[in-house]
């Protein structure tokens, strides 16, 4: 639906019910905080202020000069002066425009720099937020704050602030100039301006409301069409014989729409009638009163003076109108800043302590000491979990889906912090270690392999930017993926597509194993994919992971028997508690949770895999 001429401008001037209800509280702190972003650019701001002041005054000068052109040039028949005044008037206009260019440049420069600062600060802040922030906030909301809300700041600086300044200056200068010429005419002008602006606002509001109403009906119609003209919708309509019913609903909505459209276009029409009448009443009234003063009261007012008054009056409508919209814009601007500051104020939950420890070398020892953890206080996810993993050994964590296996390992690189007990890395509580050191020492191959949109090489270099070609190839060979990459036309420079979509799950996981190998961490965490991979891929991953496990300290969240068997110890976790621990043979015989898992999952997976291999020749 088109809004018609002036619709967009009208829309800007009013607040929606939602905006009215969510008006921010403008406190001294909020204002000081907003200005703290402007402060570094005070020199440029001062210069802009100067430009606005000068250009606003200069733009009014030609109107004032018109009086002199008429009285001292034309009526006094002084051609010399007339030419000089015309040249001066043109020069002033040109000068004002030049200053306007500088003002626009400065304005945009300041706005861009402030949003640049804000965006960088926000990005850095968001990167420090814990995983729980990203899991509990909608990604769309986060991106909106980063993009639209901060862009809103730009428009506040370029439009709202400058518009308040330049319009106020223009008005003050115009009013002073008018009163200096003649107080009677100036007062009449002061009465006429609101007479013009009030109906403008009223008509704007009516149009705005009608537009909103017709947008709602339009949405309703679109919804109706989408529902009833879709394949399954039509099937339902036909099978229930609802054609007439749906038609009536459509016709009724359509009728409301045309009525609204007619009212909307008429609201615009009346608005133009009022506008044109009032804009011509203003000057006519000034001519009339000016004429009466001149002819009947022998006032020393001149033709030029009256013309100046009319011209100044014409220049006042725009600024008054804009200033009437300022309150709305101001509320919106403050709401925008409040939303941005809300994000800045979210505490960084996981960060290095000021006196964080950076040990000389990492060995990969892990201790869980009576660890408790919950995402929400209502539900404890890990309960009194204790185990020790010695450097050089490996442990497999098995358990039913949702029992807390991934949660357990996420506590080691501090993606989350424990809510009770403690996790130690090489004998030091992870919360006392330097976060960068800790995360550098722990390598994770997660279930959800994430590759950035780029080439295989770029994805590998993410782990070790200075890796040589030989190192890359060696890691890929160890991860059992080199043959595949070599067979690609572009080799290491093959693009992986958005999130690695161009690769299979197994290929992605092997690349991510290579990536972790390049990182060369003291502790390796391997979260095995639950989803079934084909047996070839599975074997390849197995071949890649086994030597890795043997050569370094590792924690394996295992779903397949072969992975479980390669570990030194097995921890069986159920409902967040370690219920059994030991080695395979011993646990199978115990007849507990592990035996059940073995019978229902591992054994079956093994049988499927064997069958898969047997069937292969077909
Ligand atoms: P799977 O084998 O299916 O991967 P898991 O044993 O690794 O499961 P976790 O991912 O650790 O299980 O999840 C343990 C419990 O915590 C589950 O019930 C899950 O719903 C819940 N959970 C996981 N992540 C979050 C989160 N970010 N916020 C709230 N609850 C969560």
Coordinates of C-alpha atoms in Angstrom, one line a residue, residues 39-511:
X39 CA 32.6 14.2 23.9
X40 CA 35.6 12.9 21.9
X41 CA 34.4 14.8 18.9
X42 CA 33.8 18.1 20.7
X43 CA 36.0 20.1 18.3
X44 CA 34.2 18.9 15.3
X45 CA 30.8 19.4 17.0
X46 CA 31.8 23.0 17.8
X47 CA 32.7 23.5 14.2
X48 CA 29.4 22.0 13.1
X49 CA 27.5 24.3 15.5
X50 CA 29.3 27.3 14.0
X51 CA 28.4 26.1 10.5
X52 CA 24.8 25.6 11.4
X53 CA 24.6 29.0 13.1
X54 CA 26.2 30.8 10.2
X55 CA 24.3 29.0 7.5
X56 CA 20.9 29.5 9.2
X57 CA 21.6 33.3 9.5
X58 CA 22.9 33.6 6.0
X59 CA 19.9 31.7 4.5
X60 CA 17.6 34.4 6.0
X61 CA 19.7 37.3 4.8
X62 CA 18.4 37.3 1.2
X63 CA 14.9 37.7 2.5
X64 CA 16.0 40.7 4.5
X65 CA 17.9 42.1 1.6
X66 CA 14.7 41.9 -0.6
X67 CA 13.4 44.8 1.4
X68 CA 16.5 46.9 0.6
X69 CA 16.3 45.8 -3.1
X70 CA 12.7 47.1 -3.2
X71 CA 13.0 50.3 -1.2
X72 CA 16.5 51.5 -1.9
X73 CA 17.0 50.0 -5.3
X74 CA 13.8 49.8 -7.2
X75 CA 11.6 52.4 -5.6
X76 CA 14.5 54.9 -5.1
X77 CA 15.5 54.2 -8.7
X78 CA 19.1 53.6 -7.7
X79 CA 20.5 51.1 -10.3
X80 CA 24.0 51.0 -8.9
X81 CA 22.8 50.0 -5.5
X82 CA 20.2 47.6 -7.0
X83 CA 23.0 45.7 -8.8
X84 CA 25.2 45.7 -5.7
X85 CA 22.3 44.4 -3.6
X86 CA 21.5 41.7 -6.1
X87 CA 25.1 40.5 -6.3
X88 CA 25.3 40.5 -2.5
X89 CA 22.1 38.6 -2.2
X90 CA 23.3 35.9 -4.6
X91 CA 26.7 35.8 -3.0
X92 CA 25.1 35.3 0.4
X93 CA 23.0 32.5 -0.9
X94 CA 26.0 30.8 -2.5
X95 CA 28.0 31.3 0.8
X96 CA 25.2 29.7 2.8
X97 CA 25.1 26.7 0.5
X98 CA 28.9 26.3 0.7
X99 CA 28.7 26.3 4.5
X100 CA 25.8 23.9 4.2
X101 CA 28.2 21.5 2.3
X102 CA 30.8 21.7 5.1
X103 CA 28.0 21.2 7.7
X104 CA 26.8 18.0 5.9
X105 CA 30.3 16.7 5.7
X106 CA 31.0 17.3 9.4
X107 CA 27.7 16.0 10.4
X108 CA 28.1 12.8 8.6
X109 CA 31.7 12.4 9.7
X110 CA 30.7 12.8 13.4
X111 CA 27.7 10.4 13.1
X112 CA 29.8 7.8 11.3
X113 CA 32.6 8.0 13.9
X114 CA 30.2 7.7 16.8
X115 CA 28.5 4.7 15.3
X116 CA 31.9 3.2 14.5
X117 CA 32.9 3.5 18.1
X118 CA 29.6 2.2 19.3
X119 CA 29.6 -0.8 16.9
X120 CA 33.2 -1.8 17.8
X121 CA 32.5 -1.5 21.6
X122 CA 29.3 -3.5 21.2
X123 CA 31.0 -6.2 19.2
X124 CA 33.8 -6.5 21.7
X125 CA 31.3 -6.6 24.5
X126 CA 29.2 -9.3 22.9
X127 CA 32.2 -11.4 22.3
X128 CA 32.8 -11.5 26.0
X129 CA 29.3 -12.6 26.8
X130 CA 29.0 -16.2 28.0
X131 CA 27.4 -19.0 25.9
X132 CA 24.2 -18.7 27.9
X133 CA 23.7 -15.2 26.5
X134 CA 23.7 -16.6 23.0
X135 CA 21.6 -19.6 23.8
X136 CA 19.0 -17.5 25.6
X137 CA 18.8 -14.5 23.2
X138 CA 17.3 -14.6 19.8
X139 CA 20.1 -14.2 17.2
X140 CA 17.9 -11.8 15.2
X141 CA 17.5 -9.5 18.3
X142 CA 21.3 -9.5 18.8
X143 CA 21.9 -8.5 15.2
X144 CA 19.2 -5.9 15.2
X145 CA 20.9 -4.1 18.2
X146 CA 24.2 -4.3 16.3
X147 CA 22.8 -2.9 13.1
X148 CA 19.5 -1.1 13.1
X149 CA 19.6 0.3 16.6
X150 CA 23.1 1.7 16.2
X151 CA 22.2 3.0 12.7
X152 CA 19.4 4.8 14.5
X153 CA 22.0 6.7 16.4
X154 CA 23.4 8.0 13.2
X155 CA 20.1 9.4 12.1
X156 CA 19.6 11.0 15.6
X157 CA 22.9 12.9 15.2
X158 CA 22.4 13.8 11.5
X159 CA 18.7 14.6 11.7
X160 CA 17.4 15.2 15.2
X161 CA 20.2 17.1 16.8
X162 CA 21.0 19.3 13.8
X163 CA 17.4 19.8 13.1
X164 CA 16.7 21.1 16.6
X165 CA 19.7 23.4 16.3
X166 CA 19.2 24.8 12.8
X167 CA 15.4 25.2 13.2
X168 CA 15.7 27.0 16.5
X169 CA 18.3 29.3 15.1
X170 CA 16.3 30.1 12.0
X171 CA 13.2 30.8 14.1
X172 CA 15.0 33.1 16.6
X173 CA 16.7 35.0 13.8
X174 CA 13.4 35.4 11.8
X175 CA 11.4 36.5 14.9
X176 CA 14.0 39.1 15.9
X177 CA 14.3 40.4 12.3
X178 CA 10.5 40.7 12.1
X179 CA 10.1 42.5 15.4
X180 CA 12.9 44.9 14.5
X181 CA 11.0 45.8 11.3
X182 CA 7.5 46.2 12.8
X183 CA 6.0 44.8 15.9
X184 CA 2.4 44.9 14.7
X185 CA 3.1 42.8 11.6
X186 CA 5.5 40.5 13.6
X187 CA 2.7 39.8 16.1
X188 CA 0.3 39.0 13.3
X189 CA 2.9 36.6 11.9
X190 CA 3.3 34.9 15.3
X191 CA -0.5 34.3 15.3
X192 CA -0.6 33.0 11.7
X193 CA 2.2 30.4 12.1
X194 CA 0.4 28.2 14.7
X195 CA -2.8 28.6 12.7
X196 CA -0.9 26.9 9.8
X197 CA 1.0 24.3 11.7
X198 CA -1.9 23.0 13.9
X199 CA -4.1 21.9 11.0
X200 CA -1.0 20.4 9.3
X201 CA -0.4 18.3 12.4
X202 CA -4.1 17.4 12.8
X203 CA -4.3 16.3 9.1
X204 CA -1.0 14.4 9.4
X205 CA -2.3 12.5 12.4
X206 CA -5.6 11.5 10.7
X207 CA -3.6 10.3 7.7
X208 CA -1.2 8.5 9.9
X209 CA -4.0 6.7 11.7
X210 CA -5.7 5.8 8.5
X211 CA -2.5 4.5 7.0
X212 CA -1.9 2.3 10.0
X213 CA -5.4 1.0 9.9
X214 CA -5.2 0.2 6.2
X215 CA -1.9 -1.5 6.8
X216 CA -3.5 -3.8 9.3
X217 CA -6.3 -4.6 6.9
X218 CA -3.8 -5.2 4.2
X219 CA -2.0 -7.7 6.5
X220 CA -5.3 -9.4 7.2
X221 CA -6.0 -9.7 3.5
X222 CA -2.5 -11.1 2.8
X223 CA -3.0 -13.7 5.6
X224 CA -6.3 -14.7 4.2
X225 CA -4.9 -15.1 0.6
X226 CA -1.9 -17.0 1.8
X227 CA -4.1 -19.4 3.8
X228 CA -6.8 -20.0 1.3
X229 CA -4.9 -19.9 -2.0
X230 CA -2.3 -22.4 -0.9
X231 CA -2.4 -26.0 -2.0
X232 CA -3.3 -27.4 1.4
X233 CA -5.6 -24.4 2.2
X234 CA -7.6 -24.8 -1.0
X235 CA -7.9 -28.6 -0.3
X236 CA -9.4 -27.8 3.1
X237 CA -11.8 -25.2 1.6
X238 CA -13.0 -27.6 -1.1
X239 CA -13.4 -30.6 1.1
X240 CA -15.4 -28.6 3.6
X241 CA -17.4 -26.7 1.0
X242 CA -16.3 -23.3 2.4
X243 CA -15.9 -21.4 -0.8
X244 CA -18.8 -19.0 -0.1
X245 CA -17.7 -18.5 3.5
X246 CA -14.2 -17.6 2.5
X247 CA -15.4 -15.4 -0.3
X248 CA -17.6 -13.4 2.1
X249 CA -14.7 -13.0 4.5
X250 CA -12.5 -11.8 1.6
X251 CA -15.1 -9.4 0.3
X252 CA -15.7 -7.9 3.7
X253 CA -12.0 -7.2 4.3
X254 CA -11.7 -5.9 0.7
X255 CA -14.6 -3.5 1.3
X256 CA -13.0 -2.2 4.5
X257 CA -9.8 -1.6 2.6
X258 CA -11.4 0.5 -0.2
X259 CA -13.3 2.6 2.4
X260 CA -10.1 3.3 4.2
X261 CA -8.2 4.1 1.0
X262 CA -10.9 6.6 0.0
X263 CA -10.9 8.2 3.4
X264 CA -7.1 8.4 3.4
X265 CA -6.9 10.1 0.0
X266 CA -9.6 12.5 1.0
X267 CA -7.9 13.3 4.3
X268 CA -4.9 14.3 2.1
X269 CA -7.1 16.3 -0.1
X270 CA -8.6 18.4 2.7
X271 CA -5.2 18.8 4.1
X272 CA -4.0 20.4 0.9
X273 CA -7.0 22.8 0.8
X274 CA -6.4 24.0 4.3
X275 CA -2.7 24.2 3.5
X276 CA -3.0 26.3 0.4
X277 CA -5.7 28.6 1.9
X278 CA -3.7 29.3 5.0
X279 CA -0.4 29.8 3.2
X280 CA -2.0 32.5 1.1
X281 CA -4.0 34.0 3.9
X282 CA -0.8 34.7 5.8
X283 CA 0.9 37.0 3.2
X284 CA -2.4 38.6 2.3
X285 CA -3.1 39.5 5.9
X286 CA 0.4 41.0 6.2
X287 CA -0.1 43.0 3.0
X288 CA -3.5 44.2 4.2
X289 CA -2.4 45.3 7.7
X290 CA 0.8 46.7 6.3
X291 CA -1.2 48.7 3.7
X292 CA -3.6 50.0 6.4
X293 CA -0.6 51.0 8.6
X294 CA 1.1 52.7 5.6
X295 CA -2.0 54.5 4.2
X296 CA -4.2 55.2 7.2
X297 CA -1.8 55.5 10.1
X298 CA 1.0 57.2 8.3
X299 CA 3.4 54.5 9.6
X300 CA 7.0 54.7 8.3
X301 CA 6.8 51.1 7.2
X302 CA 7.9 50.6 3.6
X303 CA 6.8 48.3 0.8
X304 CA 10.2 46.6 1.2
X305 CA 9.6 46.0 4.9
X306 CA 6.2 44.4 4.2
X307 CA 7.8 42.1 1.6
X308 CA 10.5 41.1 4.0
X309 CA 7.9 40.2 6.6
X310 CA 6.0 38.0 4.1
X311 CA 9.2 36.3 3.0
X312 CA 10.3 35.7 6.6
X313 CA 6.9 34.3 7.5
X314 CA 7.2 31.8 4.6
X315 CA 10.5 30.7 6.1
X316 CA 9.1 30.0 9.5
X317 CA 6.5 27.3 8.6
X318 CA 9.1 24.6 8.0
X319 CA 11.1 25.0 11.2
X320 CA 8.0 25.3 13.4
X321 CA 6.6 22.1 11.8
X322 CA 9.8 20.3 12.4
X323 CA 10.1 21.5 16.0
X324 CA 6.6 20.2 16.7
X325 CA 7.8 16.8 15.7
X326 CA 10.9 17.0 17.8
X327 CA 9.4 15.6 20.9
X328 CA 8.5 12.4 19.1
X329 CA 11.9 12.1 17.6
X330 CA 13.5 12.8 20.9
X331 CA 11.6 10.0 22.6
X332 CA 12.5 7.7 19.8
X333 CA 16.1 8.7 20.0
X334 CA 16.2 8.1 23.8
X335 CA 14.5 4.8 23.4
X336 CA 17.1 3.8 20.9
X337 CA 20.0 4.8 23.2
X338 CA 18.3 3.0 26.1
X339 CA 18.1 -0.2 24.1
X340 CA 21.7 0.0 23.1
X341 CA 22.8 0.7 26.7
X342 CA 20.8 -2.2 28.0
X343 CA 23.2 -4.5 26.0
X344 CA 26.3 -2.6 27.1
X345 CA 25.1 -3.0 30.7
X346 CA 24.8 -6.8 30.6
X347 CA 27.5 -8.1 32.9
X348 CA 30.3 -10.1 31.4
X349 CA 30.0 -13.3 33.4
X350 CA 33.0 -15.2 32.3
X351 CA 36.3 -13.3 32.1
X352 CA 39.8 -13.6 33.5
X353 CA 40.4 -12.4 37.0
X354 CA 42.8 -9.5 37.2
X355 CA 45.5 -11.7 38.8
X356 CA 44.7 -14.7 36.6
X357 CA 47.4 -17.4 36.5
X358 CA 49.3 -18.3 33.3
X359 CA 51.3 -21.5 33.9
X360 CA 54.5 -22.2 32.0
X361 CA 53.2 -25.4 30.4
X362 CA 49.9 -27.3 30.1
X363 CA 49.7 -31.0 30.7
X364 CA 46.0 -31.6 30.4
X365 CA 45.2 -33.0 33.9
X366 CA 41.5 -32.5 34.8
X367 CA 39.8 -32.8 38.1
X368 CA 36.0 -32.4 38.7
X369 CA 35.5 -31.9 42.4
X370 CA 31.8 -32.3 43.5
X371 CA 30.6 -30.3 40.5
X372 CA 27.1 -29.0 40.4
X373 CA 25.7 -27.1 37.5
X374 CA 22.3 -25.7 36.3
X375 CA 21.2 -23.5 33.4
X376 CA 18.1 -22.6 35.3
X377 CA 17.9 -22.8 39.1
X378 CA 14.7 -25.0 38.8
X379 CA 16.6 -27.9 37.3
X380 CA 20.0 -29.2 38.4
X381 CA 21.8 -30.6 35.3
X382 CA 25.0 -31.9 37.0
X383 CA 24.9 -33.3 40.5
X384 CA 28.0 -34.0 42.6
X385 CA 30.2 -35.0 39.6
X386 CA 33.7 -36.0 40.6
X387 CA 36.4 -37.6 38.5
X388 CA 40.1 -37.3 37.7
X389 CA 41.8 -37.5 34.4
X390 CA 45.6 -37.8 34.5
X391 CA 47.8 -36.3 31.8
X392 CA 48.3 -38.9 29.0
X393 CA 45.1 -40.8 29.8
X394 CA 41.7 -40.7 28.2
X395 CA 38.2 -41.0 29.6
X396 CA 35.0 -41.8 27.7
X397 CA 31.7 -40.3 28.9
X398 CA 28.7 -42.3 28.0
X399 CA 25.0 -41.9 29.0
X400 CA 21.6 -41.5 27.6
X401 CA 20.7 -38.4 25.5
X402 CA 20.2 -35.3 27.7
X403 CA 22.1 -36.8 30.7
X404 CA 24.5 -33.9 30.8
X405 CA 27.6 -35.1 28.9
X406 CA 28.2 -32.0 26.7
X407 CA 27.4 -29.8 29.7
X408 CA 30.2 -31.5 31.6
X409 CA 32.9 -30.9 29.1
X410 CA 31.7 -27.3 28.4
X411 CA 32.7 -26.5 32.0
X412 CA 36.4 -27.2 31.2
X413 CA 37.1 -24.3 28.7
X414 CA 34.6 -22.2 30.8
X415 CA 31.9 -21.9 28.3
X416 CA 29.8 -22.0 31.5
X417 CA 31.0 -21.7 35.1
X418 CA 30.1 -24.3 37.7
X419 CA 27.3 -23.5 40.2
X420 CA 28.9 -25.6 42.9
X421 CA 32.2 -27.5 43.4
X422 CA 35.1 -26.8 41.1
X423 CA 36.8 -27.9 37.9
X424 CA 40.6 -27.9 38.0
X425 CA 43.0 -27.9 35.1
X426 CA 46.5 -29.0 36.0
X427 CA 45.5 -28.6 39.6
X428 CA 44.3 -25.0 39.3
X429 CA 40.6 -24.0 39.5
X430 CA 39.8 -23.0 35.9
X431 CA 38.3 -19.7 37.2
X432 CA 41.7 -18.7 38.5
X433 CA 43.4 -19.4 35.1
X434 CA 43.9 -16.9 32.4
X435 CA 40.9 -17.5 30.0
X436 CA 43.0 -17.3 26.8
X437 CA 45.6 -19.7 28.2
X438 CA 42.8 -22.1 29.3
X439 CA 41.1 -22.1 25.9
X440 CA 44.4 -22.4 24.1
X441 CA 45.1 -25.5 26.1
X442 CA 41.8 -27.2 25.4
X443 CA 40.8 -28.3 21.9
X444 CA 37.2 -29.3 21.2
X445 CA 35.9 -31.3 18.3
X446 CA 32.2 -30.6 18.8
X447 CA 29.2 -32.5 17.5
X448 CA 28.0 -29.6 15.5
X449 CA 31.1 -28.9 13.4
X450 CA 31.2 -25.2 12.5
X451 CA 33.2 -24.1 9.6
X452 CA 33.3 -20.5 8.5
X453 CA 32.3 -19.5 5.0
X454 CA 35.7 -19.5 3.3
X455 CA 38.3 -21.9 2.0
X456 CA 39.5 -25.1 3.7
X457 CA 42.8 -23.3 4.2
X458 CA 41.3 -20.3 5.9
X459 CA 39.3 -22.6 8.2
X460 CA 42.5 -24.4 9.2
X461 CA 44.6 -21.3 9.6
X462 CA 41.9 -20.0 12.1
X463 CA 43.5 -22.4 14.6
X464 CA 47.1 -21.5 13.7
X465 CA 47.6 -18.5 11.5
X466 CA 51.3 -19.1 11.0
X467 CA 51.0 -22.8 10.0
X468 CA 53.2 -23.8 7.1
X469 CA 51.9 -25.7 4.1
X470 CA 53.6 -28.8 5.4
X471 CA 51.9 -28.5 8.8
X472 CA 48.5 -28.1 7.1
X473 CA 49.1 -31.2 5.0
X474 CA 50.3 -33.2 7.9
X475 CA 47.3 -32.3 10.0
X476 CA 44.9 -33.2 7.2
X477 CA 46.7 -36.5 6.7
X478 CA 46.4 -37.3 10.3
X479 CA 42.7 -36.4 10.2
X480 CA 42.3 -38.8 7.3
X481 CA 40.9 -36.1 4.9
X482 CA 43.9 -35.2 2.8
X483 CA 43.1 -37.6 0.0
X484 CA 39.6 -36.0 -0.4
X485 CA 41.1 -32.5 -0.4
X486 CA 43.8 -33.4 -2.9
X487 CA 41.2 -34.7 -5.2
X488 CA 39.4 -31.4 -5.3
X489 CA 40.2 -29.1 -8.2
X490 CA 41.2 -26.3 -5.9
X491 CA 42.7 -28.4 -3.2
X492 CA 43.2 -26.5 0.0
X493 CA 41.6 -23.4 -1.6
X494 CA 38.2 -25.2 -2.1
X495 CA 35.4 -23.1 -0.7
X496 CA 33.4 -24.8 2.0
X497 CA 30.2 -22.8 1.5
X498 CA 28.1 -21.2 4.1
X499 CA 28.8 -23.0 7.4
X500 CA 30.5 -25.7 5.4
X501 CA 27.3 -26.7 3.7
X502 CA 29.2 -27.9 0.6
X503 CA 30.8 -30.7 2.6
X504 CA 29.3 -33.8 4.1
X505 CA 29.0 -34.2 7.9
X506 CA 31.9 -36.7 8.0
X507 CA 34.2 -34.5 5.9
X508 CA 33.4 -31.5 8.0
X509 CA 34.2 -33.4 11.2
X510 CA 37.5 -34.6 9.8
X511 CA 38.5 -31.0 8.8

